[in-house]
mmCIF file of C-alpha atoms in Angstrom:
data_model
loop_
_atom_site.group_PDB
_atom_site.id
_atom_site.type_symbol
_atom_site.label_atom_id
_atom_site.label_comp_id
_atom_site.label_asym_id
_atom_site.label_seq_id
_atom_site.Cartn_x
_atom_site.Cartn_y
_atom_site.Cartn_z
ATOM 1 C CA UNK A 1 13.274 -3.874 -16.151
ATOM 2 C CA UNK A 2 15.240 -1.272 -17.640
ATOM 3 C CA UNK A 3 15.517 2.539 -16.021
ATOM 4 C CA UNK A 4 13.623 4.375 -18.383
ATOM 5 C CA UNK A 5 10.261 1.566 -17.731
ATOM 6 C CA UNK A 6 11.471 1.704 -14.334
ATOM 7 C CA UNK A 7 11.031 5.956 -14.695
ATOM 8 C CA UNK A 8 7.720 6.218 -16.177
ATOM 9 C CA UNK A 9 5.553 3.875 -13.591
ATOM 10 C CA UNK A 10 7.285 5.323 -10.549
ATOM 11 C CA UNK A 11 9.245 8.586 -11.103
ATOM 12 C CA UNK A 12 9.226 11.859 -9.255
ATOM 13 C CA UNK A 13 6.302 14.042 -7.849
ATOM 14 C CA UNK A 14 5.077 17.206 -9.347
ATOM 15 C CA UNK A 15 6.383 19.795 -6.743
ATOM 16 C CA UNK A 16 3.514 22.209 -6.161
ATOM 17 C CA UNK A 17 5.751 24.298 -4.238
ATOM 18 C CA UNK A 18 5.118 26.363 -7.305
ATOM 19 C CA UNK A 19 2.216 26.077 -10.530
ATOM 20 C CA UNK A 20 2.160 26.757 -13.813
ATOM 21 C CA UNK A 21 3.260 29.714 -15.359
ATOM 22 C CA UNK A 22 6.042 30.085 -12.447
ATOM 23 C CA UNK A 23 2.854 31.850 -9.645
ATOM 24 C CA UNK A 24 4.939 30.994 -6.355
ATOM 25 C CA UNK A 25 2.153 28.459 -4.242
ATOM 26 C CA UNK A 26 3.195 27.642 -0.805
ATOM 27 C CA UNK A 27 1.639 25.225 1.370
ATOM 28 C CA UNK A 28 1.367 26.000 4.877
ATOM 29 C CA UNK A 29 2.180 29.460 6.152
ATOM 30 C CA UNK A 30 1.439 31.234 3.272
ATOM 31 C CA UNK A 31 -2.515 29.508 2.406
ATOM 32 C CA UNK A 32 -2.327 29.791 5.887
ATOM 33 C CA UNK A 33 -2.823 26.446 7.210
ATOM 34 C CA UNK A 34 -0.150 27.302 9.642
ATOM 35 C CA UNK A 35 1.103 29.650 11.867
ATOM 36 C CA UNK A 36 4.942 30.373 11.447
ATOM 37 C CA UNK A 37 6.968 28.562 12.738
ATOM 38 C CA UNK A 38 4.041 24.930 13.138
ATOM 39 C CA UNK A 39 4.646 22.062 11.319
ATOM 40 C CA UNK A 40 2.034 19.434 9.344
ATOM 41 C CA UNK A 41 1.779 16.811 12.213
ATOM 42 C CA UNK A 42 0.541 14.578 8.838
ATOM 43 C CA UNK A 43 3.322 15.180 6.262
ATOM 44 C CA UNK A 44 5.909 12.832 5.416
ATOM 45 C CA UNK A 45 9.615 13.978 4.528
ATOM 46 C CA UNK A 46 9.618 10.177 2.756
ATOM 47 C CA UNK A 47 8.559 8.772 -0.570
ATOM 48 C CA UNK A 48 4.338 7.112 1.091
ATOM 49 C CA UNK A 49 4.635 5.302 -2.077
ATOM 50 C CA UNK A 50 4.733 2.167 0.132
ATOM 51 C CA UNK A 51 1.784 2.317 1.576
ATOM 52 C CA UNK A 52 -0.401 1.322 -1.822
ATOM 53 C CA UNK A 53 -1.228 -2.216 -2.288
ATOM 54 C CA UNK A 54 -2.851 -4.585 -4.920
ATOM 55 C CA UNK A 55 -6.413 -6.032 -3.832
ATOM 56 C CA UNK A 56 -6.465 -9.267 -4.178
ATOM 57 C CA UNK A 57 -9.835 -11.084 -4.078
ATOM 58 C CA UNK A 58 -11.289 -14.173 -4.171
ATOM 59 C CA UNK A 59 -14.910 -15.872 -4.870
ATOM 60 C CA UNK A 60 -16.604 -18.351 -2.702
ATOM 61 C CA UNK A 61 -15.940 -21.610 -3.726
ATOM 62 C CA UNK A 62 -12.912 -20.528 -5.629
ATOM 63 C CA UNK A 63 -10.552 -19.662 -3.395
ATOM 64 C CA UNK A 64 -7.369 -20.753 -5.181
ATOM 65 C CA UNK A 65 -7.930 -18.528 -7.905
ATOM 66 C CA UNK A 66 -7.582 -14.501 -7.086
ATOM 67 C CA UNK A 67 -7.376 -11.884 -9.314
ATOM 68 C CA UNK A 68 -6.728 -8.224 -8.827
ATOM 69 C CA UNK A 69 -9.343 -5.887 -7.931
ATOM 70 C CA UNK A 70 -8.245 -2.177 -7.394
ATOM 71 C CA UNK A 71 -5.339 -0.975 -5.129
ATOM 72 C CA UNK A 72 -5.546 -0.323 -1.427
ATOM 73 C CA UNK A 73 -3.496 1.161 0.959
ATOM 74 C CA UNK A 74 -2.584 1.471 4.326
ATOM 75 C CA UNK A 75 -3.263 4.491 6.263
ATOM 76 C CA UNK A 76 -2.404 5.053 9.869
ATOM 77 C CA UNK A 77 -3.677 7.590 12.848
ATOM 78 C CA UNK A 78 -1.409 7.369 16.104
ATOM 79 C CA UNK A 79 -0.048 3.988 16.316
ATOM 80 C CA UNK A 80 -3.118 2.338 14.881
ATOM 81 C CA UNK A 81 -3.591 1.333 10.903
ATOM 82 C CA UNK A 82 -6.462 1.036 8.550
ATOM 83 C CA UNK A 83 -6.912 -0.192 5.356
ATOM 84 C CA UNK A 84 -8.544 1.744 2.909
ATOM 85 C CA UNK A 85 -9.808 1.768 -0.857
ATOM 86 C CA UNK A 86 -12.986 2.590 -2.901
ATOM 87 C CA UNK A 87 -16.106 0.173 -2.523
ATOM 88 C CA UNK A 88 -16.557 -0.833 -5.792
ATOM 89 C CA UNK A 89 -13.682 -2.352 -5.653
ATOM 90 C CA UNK A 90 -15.313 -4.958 -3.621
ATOM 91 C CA UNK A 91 -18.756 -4.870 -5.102
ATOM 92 C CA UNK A 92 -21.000 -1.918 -6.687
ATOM 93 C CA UNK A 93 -23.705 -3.737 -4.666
ATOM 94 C CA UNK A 94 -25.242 -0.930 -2.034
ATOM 95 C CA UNK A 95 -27.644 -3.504 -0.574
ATOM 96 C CA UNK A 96 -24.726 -5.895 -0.831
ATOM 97 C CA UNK A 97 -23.168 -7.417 2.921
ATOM 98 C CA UNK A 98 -19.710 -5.732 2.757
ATOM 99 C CA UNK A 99 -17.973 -6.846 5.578
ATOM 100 C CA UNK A 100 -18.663 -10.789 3.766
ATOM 101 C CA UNK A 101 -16.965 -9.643 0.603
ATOM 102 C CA UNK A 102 -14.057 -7.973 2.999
ATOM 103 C CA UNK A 103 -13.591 -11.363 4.547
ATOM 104 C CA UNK A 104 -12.472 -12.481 0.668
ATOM 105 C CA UNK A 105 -10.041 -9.617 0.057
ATOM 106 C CA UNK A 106 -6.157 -10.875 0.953
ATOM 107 C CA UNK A 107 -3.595 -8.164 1.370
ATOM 108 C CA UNK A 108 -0.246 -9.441 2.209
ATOM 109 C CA UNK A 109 1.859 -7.936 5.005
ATOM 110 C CA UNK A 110 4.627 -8.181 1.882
ATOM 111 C CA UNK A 111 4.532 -7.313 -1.314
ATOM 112 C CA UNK A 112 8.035 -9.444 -1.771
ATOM 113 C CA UNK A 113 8.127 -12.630 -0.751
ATOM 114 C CA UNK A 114 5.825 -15.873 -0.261
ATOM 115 C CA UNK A 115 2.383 -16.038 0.995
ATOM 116 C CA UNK A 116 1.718 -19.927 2.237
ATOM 117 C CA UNK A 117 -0.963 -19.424 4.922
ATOM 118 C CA UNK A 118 -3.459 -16.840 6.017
ATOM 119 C CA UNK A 119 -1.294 -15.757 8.420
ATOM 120 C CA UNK A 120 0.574 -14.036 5.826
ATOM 121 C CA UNK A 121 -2.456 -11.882 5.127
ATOM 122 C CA UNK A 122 -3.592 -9.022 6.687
ATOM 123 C CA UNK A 123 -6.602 -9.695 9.120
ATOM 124 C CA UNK A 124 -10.006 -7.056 8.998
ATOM 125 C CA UNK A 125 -12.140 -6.918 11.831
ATOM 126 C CA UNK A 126 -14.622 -4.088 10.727
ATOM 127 C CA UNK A 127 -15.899 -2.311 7.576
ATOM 128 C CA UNK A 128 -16.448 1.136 7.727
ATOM 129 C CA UNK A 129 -18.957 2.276 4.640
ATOM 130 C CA UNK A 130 -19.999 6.424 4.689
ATOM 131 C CA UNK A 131 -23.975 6.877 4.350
ATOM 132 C CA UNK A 132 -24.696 10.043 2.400
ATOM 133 C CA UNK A 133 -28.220 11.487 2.087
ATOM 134 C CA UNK A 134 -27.145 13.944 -0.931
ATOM 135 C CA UNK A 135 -28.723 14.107 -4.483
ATOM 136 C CA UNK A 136 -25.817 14.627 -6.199
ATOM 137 C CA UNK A 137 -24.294 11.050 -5.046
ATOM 138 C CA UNK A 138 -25.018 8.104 -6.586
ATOM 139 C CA UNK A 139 -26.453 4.898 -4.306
ATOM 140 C CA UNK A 140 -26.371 5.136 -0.786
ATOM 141 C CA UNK A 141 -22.804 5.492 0.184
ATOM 142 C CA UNK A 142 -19.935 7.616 -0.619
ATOM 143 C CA UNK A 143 -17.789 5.130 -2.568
ATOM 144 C CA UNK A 144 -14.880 4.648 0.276
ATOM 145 C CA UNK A 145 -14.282 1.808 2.716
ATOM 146 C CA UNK A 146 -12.267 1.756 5.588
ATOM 147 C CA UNK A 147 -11.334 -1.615 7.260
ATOM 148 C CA UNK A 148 -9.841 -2.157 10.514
ATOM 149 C CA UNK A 149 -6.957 -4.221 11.394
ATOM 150 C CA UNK A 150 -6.733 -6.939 13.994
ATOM 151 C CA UNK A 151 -3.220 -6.797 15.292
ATOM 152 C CA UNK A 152 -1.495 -9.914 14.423
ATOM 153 C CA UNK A 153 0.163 -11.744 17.662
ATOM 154 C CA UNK A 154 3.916 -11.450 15.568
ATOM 155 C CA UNK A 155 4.664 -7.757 16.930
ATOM 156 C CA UNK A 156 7.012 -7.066 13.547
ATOM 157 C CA UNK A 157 4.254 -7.615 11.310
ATOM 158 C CA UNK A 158 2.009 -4.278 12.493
ATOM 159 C CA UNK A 159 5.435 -2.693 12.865
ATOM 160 C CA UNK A 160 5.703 -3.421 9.103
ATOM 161 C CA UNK A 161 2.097 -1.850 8.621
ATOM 162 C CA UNK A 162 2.920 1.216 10.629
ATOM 163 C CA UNK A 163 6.259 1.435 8.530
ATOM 164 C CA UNK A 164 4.284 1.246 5.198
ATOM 165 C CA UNK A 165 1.175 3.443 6.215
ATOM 166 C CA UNK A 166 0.515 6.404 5.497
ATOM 167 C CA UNK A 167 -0.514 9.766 7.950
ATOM 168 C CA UNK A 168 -3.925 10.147 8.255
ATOM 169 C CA UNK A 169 -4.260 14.101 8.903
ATOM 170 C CA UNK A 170 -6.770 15.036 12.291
ATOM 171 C CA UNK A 171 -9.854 15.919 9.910
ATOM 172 C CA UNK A 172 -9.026 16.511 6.240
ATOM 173 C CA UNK A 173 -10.447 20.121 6.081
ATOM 174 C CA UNK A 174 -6.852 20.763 4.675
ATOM 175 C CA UNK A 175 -7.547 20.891 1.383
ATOM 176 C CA UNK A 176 -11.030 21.734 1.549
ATOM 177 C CA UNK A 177 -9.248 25.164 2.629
ATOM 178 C CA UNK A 178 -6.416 25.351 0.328
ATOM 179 C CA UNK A 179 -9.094 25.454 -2.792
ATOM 180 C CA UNK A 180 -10.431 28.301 -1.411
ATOM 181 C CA UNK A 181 -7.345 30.550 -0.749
ATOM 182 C CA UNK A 182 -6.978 33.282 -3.707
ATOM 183 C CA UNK A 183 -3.646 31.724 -5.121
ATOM 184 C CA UNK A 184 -5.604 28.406 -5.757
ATOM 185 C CA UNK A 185 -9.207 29.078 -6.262
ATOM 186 C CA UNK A 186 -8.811 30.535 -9.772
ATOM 187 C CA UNK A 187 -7.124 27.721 -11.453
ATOM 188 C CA UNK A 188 -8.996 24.940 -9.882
ATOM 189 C CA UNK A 189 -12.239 26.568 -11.140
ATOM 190 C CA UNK A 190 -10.887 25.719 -14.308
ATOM 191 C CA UNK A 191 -9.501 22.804 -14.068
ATOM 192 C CA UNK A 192 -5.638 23.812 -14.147
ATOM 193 C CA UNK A 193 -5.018 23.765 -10.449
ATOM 194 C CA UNK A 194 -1.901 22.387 -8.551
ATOM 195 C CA UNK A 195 -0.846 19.115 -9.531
ATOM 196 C CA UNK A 196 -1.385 16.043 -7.381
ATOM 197 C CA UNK A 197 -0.506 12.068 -7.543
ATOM 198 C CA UNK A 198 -1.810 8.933 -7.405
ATOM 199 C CA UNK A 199 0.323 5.549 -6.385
ATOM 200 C CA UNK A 200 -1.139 2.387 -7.686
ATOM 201 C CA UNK A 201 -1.815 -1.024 -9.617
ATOM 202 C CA UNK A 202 -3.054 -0.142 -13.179
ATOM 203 C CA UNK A 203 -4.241 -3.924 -14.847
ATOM 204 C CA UNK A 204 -2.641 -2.217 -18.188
ATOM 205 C CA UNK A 205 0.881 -0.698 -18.758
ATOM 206 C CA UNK A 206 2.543 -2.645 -16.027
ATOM 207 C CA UNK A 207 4.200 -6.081 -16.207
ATOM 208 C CA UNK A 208 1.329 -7.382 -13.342
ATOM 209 C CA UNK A 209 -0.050 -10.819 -13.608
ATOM 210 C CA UNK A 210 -1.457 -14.034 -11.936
ATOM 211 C CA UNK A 211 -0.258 -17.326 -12.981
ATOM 212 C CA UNK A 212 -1.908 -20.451 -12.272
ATOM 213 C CA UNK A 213 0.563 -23.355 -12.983
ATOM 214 C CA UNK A 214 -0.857 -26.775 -12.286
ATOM 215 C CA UNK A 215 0.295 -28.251 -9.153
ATOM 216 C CA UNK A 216 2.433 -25.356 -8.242
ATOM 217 C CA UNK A 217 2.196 -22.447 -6.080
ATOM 218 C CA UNK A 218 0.209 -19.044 -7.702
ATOM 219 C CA UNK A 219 2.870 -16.487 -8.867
ATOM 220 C CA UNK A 220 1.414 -12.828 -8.391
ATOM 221 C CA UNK A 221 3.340 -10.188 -9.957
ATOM 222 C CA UNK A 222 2.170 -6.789 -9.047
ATOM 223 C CA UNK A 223 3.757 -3.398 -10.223
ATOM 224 C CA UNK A 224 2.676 -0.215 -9.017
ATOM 225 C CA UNK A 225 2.596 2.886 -11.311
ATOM 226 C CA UNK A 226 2.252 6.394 -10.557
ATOM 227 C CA UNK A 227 0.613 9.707 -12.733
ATOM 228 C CA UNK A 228 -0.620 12.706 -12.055
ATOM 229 C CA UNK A 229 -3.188 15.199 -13.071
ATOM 230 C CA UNK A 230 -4.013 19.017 -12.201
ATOM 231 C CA UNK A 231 -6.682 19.380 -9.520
ATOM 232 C CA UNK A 232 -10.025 20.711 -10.376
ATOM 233 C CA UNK A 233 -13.934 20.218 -9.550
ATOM 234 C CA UNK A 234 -15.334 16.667 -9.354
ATOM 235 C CA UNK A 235 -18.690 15.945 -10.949
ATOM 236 C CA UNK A 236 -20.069 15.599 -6.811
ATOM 237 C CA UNK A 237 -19.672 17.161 -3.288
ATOM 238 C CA UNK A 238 -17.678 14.499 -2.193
ATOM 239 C CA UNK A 239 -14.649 14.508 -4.762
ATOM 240 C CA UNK A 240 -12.324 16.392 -6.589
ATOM 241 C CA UNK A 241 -11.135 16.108 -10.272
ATOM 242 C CA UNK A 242 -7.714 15.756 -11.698
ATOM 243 C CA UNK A 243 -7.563 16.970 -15.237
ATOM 244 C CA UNK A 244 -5.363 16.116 -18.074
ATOM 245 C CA UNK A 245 -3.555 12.877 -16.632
ATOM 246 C CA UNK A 246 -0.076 11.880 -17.277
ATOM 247 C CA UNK A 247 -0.647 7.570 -17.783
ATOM 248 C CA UNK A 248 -0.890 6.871 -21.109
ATOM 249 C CA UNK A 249 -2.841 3.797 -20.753
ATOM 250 C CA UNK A 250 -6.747 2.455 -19.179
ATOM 251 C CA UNK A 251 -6.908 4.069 -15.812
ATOM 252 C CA UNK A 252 -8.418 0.562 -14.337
ATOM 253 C CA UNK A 253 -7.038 -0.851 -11.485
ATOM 254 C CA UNK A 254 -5.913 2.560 -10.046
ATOM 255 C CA UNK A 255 -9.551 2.340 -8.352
ATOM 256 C CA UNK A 256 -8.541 2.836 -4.518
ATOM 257 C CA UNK A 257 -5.459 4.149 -5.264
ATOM 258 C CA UNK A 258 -3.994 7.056 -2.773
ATOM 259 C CA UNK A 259 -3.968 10.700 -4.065
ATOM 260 C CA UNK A 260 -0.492 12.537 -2.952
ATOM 261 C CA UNK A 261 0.529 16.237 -3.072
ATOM 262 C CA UNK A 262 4.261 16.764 -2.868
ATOM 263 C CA UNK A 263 5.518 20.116 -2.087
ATOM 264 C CA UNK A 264 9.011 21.298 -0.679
ATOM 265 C CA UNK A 265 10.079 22.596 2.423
ATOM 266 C CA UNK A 266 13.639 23.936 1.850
ATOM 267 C CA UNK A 267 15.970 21.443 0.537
ATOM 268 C CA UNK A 268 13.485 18.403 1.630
ATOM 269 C CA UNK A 269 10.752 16.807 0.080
ATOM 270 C CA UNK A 270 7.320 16.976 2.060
ATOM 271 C CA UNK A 271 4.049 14.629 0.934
ATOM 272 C CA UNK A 272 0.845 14.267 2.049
ATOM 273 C CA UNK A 273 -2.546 11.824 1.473
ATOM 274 C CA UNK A 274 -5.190 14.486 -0.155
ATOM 275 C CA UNK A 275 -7.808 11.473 -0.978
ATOM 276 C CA UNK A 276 -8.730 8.122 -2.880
ATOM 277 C CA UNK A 277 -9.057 7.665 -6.307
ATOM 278 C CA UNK A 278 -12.568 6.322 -7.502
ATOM 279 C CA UNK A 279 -12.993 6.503 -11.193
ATOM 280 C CA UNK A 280 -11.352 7.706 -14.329
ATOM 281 C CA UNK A 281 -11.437 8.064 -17.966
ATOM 282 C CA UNK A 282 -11.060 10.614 -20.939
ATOM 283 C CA UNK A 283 -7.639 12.101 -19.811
ATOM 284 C CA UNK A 284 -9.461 12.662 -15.933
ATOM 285 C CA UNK A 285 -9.619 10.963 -12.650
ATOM 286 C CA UNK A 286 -11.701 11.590 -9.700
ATOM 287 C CA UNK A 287 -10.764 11.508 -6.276
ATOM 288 C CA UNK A 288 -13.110 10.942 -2.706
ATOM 289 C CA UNK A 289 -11.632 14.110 -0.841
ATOM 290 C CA UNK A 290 -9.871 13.869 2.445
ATOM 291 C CA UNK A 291 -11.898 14.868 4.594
ATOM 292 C CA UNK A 292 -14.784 12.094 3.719
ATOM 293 C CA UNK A 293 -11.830 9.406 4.962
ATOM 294 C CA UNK A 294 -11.418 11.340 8.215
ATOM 295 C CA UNK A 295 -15.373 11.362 8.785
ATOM 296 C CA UNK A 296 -15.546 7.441 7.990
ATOM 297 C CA UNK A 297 -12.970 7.084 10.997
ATOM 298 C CA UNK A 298 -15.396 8.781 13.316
ATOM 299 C CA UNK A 299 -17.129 6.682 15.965
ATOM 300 C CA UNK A 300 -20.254 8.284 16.504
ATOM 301 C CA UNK A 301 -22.216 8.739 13.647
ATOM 302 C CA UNK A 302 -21.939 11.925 12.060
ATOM 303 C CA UNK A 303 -23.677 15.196 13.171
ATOM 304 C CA UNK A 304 -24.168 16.103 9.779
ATOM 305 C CA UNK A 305 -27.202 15.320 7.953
ATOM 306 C CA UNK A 306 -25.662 14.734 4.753
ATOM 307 C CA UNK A 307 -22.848 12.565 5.779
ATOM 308 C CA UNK A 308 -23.592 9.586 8.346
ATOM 309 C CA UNK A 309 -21.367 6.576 8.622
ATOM 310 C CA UNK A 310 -23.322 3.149 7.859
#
C-alpha cells in the first residue's frame, strides 16, 4: 500500500489542545478535571489505535463462512479486559438471547497471523446489555455491549489483550463535565466543538475482505481506518454527535468503533476513550458516551431509575 493510502485510513489525531479559530482548550487543569500537579490515571501517552478489532461472526449451521460485522475493541480496568462494541452489531433484536449470538462472534487474539482452532479466539463468558427506562431511547437497551473475558490458560495471550486494550477511566463523568465548562459549552451547542476520533473497520474505502477458496483455508483481510468529526449534541441522552466527518466514504462497519480525544501535554501526545460509535450518516456520527460504558461495568444494578443494567 503506498504512504499516502497508508495516510488517509490511519494518520494523525486532531490535537484539541487547542479549537478552531486558535481559542487555547486545555484538558485537565484548566476545565478543571484536575488539580495541579494530578495526572489522568486513564490517558495513554501511546497511539490506543490497537485496541479496535474487526467482528467477525458467524451463523448457526454455517460456521465456515464469517463475515464482518462492526468493529470491537478491547478495553481494560486494572489488570482485567473487556470487550466492547454496539449491540446491533450482533443483532437489533431487544427480545433477542444475546449472550447466544456472543457465543458466534470470533475475535482473534491477532490481527496478523493464522487462526486454526478456537483457541486462537478470544473466549466471552458474560454479556453485559444496559436497560434504560427513557423515552428518548429507542428499544429497551442503550445500544452497547460489554463482554467479559475468560482468561486463556497461555499467560502471553491476556498479556497481549492487556497490551492492546485500552484504559477504561473510574466512571466516565469526564466528559460529561468538560461539555459543560465555558470554553466548550458554546461550540458544542452548535455543533463545532473539539474534535474527536474514531479507530475502526469501515466495509468501504479499505482494502478488507473474506475469501473463500475451495479446499483452502479463509483469508480475512481487515484494515482499520480512522476520521474524525467535531463534537456536538446527539439526537438522545445517552450519546453525543460528531459533526462534519472527515471519511469520505459509507460510515458502515465503523459501528462499535472506539471514540478517541487526543490532546498534548508538553512535547507528548496524551489520548483517551470518550465513547463507542453507534450510527452514522449525512456527514455525522453518533457516539454512546463514556460514562454509559462505565455504568454497564457496574455489578449491582444501577441506582438510577433511568439506567439499569439487564
Amino acid at each position: 500500500m503506498g504512504e499516502a493510502k497508508r495516510r488517509k485510513l490511519l494518520g494523525d489525531y486532531p490535537d484539541v489542545t487547542t479549537k478552531p479559530r486558535r481559542t487555547e482548550v486545555q484538558l485537565g487543569v484548566s476545565l478543571g478535571l484536575l488539580k495541579p500537579g494530578e495526572t489522568i490515571s486513564f490517558a495513554h501517552t501511546t497511539d490506543p489505535a490497537i485496541c479496535a478489532s474487526p467482528n467477525l461472526m458467524t451463523a448457526d449451521g454455517a460456521e465456515e463462512y464469517p463475515g464482518f460485522s462492526g468493529t470491537g475493541f478491547f478495553a481494560k480496568r486494572g489488570d482485567e479486559v473487556f470487550y466492547i462494541t454496539a449491540r446491533h452489531c450482533l443483532t437489533k433484536d431487544h427480545d433477542a438471547d444475546i449472550s447466544a449470538l456472543a457465543a458466534n462472534l470470533h475475535i482473534p487474539y491477532d490481527l496478523n497471523g493464522d487462526t486454526e482452532t478456537t483457541r486462537d479466539y478470544v473466549q466471552f463468558n458474560q454479556a453485559l446489555s444496559l436497560r434504560h427506562e427513557s423515552d428518548d431511547i429507542a428499544g429497551k437497551f442503550v445500544d452497547l455491549l460489554v463482554l467479559t473475558i475468560s482468561r486463556p490458560p497461555e499467560k502471553h495471550k491476556y498479556e497481549k489483550l492487556l497490551n492492546r486494550a485500552i484504559k477504561l477511566p473510574p466512571t466516565g463523568e469526564w466528559l460529561d463535565r468538560l461539555i459543560e465548562h465555558p470554553s466548550v459549552k458554546n461550540d458544542f451547542e452548535t455543533g463545532k466543538s473539539i474534535r474527536f476520533s474514531v479507530v475502526g473497520f469501515p466495509h468501504e474505502g479499505t482494502t478488507s475482505n473474506i475469501e473463500y477458496p475451495n479446499n483452502m483455508p479463509i483469508k480475512i483481510v481487515a484494515q482499520a481506518a480512522k476520521f474524525s468529526g467535531y463534537l456536538g449534541r446527539g439526537t438522545g441522552p445517552d450519546r453525543y454527535m460528531l459533526n462534519e466527518v472527515t471519511w469520505p466514504d459509507d460510515l458502515n462497519g465503523f459501528s462499535g468503533s472506539p471514540v478517541i480525544v487526543h490532546w498534548r501535554k508538553g512535547d507528548n501526545s496524551n489520548y483517551a476513550l470518550a465513547g463507542v460509535m453507534v450510527t452514522g450518516g449525512g456527514n455525522k456520527a453518533q457516539f454512546i458516551r463514556i460514562s454509559l460504558v462505565s455504568e454497564a461495568l457496574k455489578s449491582p444494578a444501577s441506582s438510577d431509575n433511568a439506567l439499569k443494567r439487564a
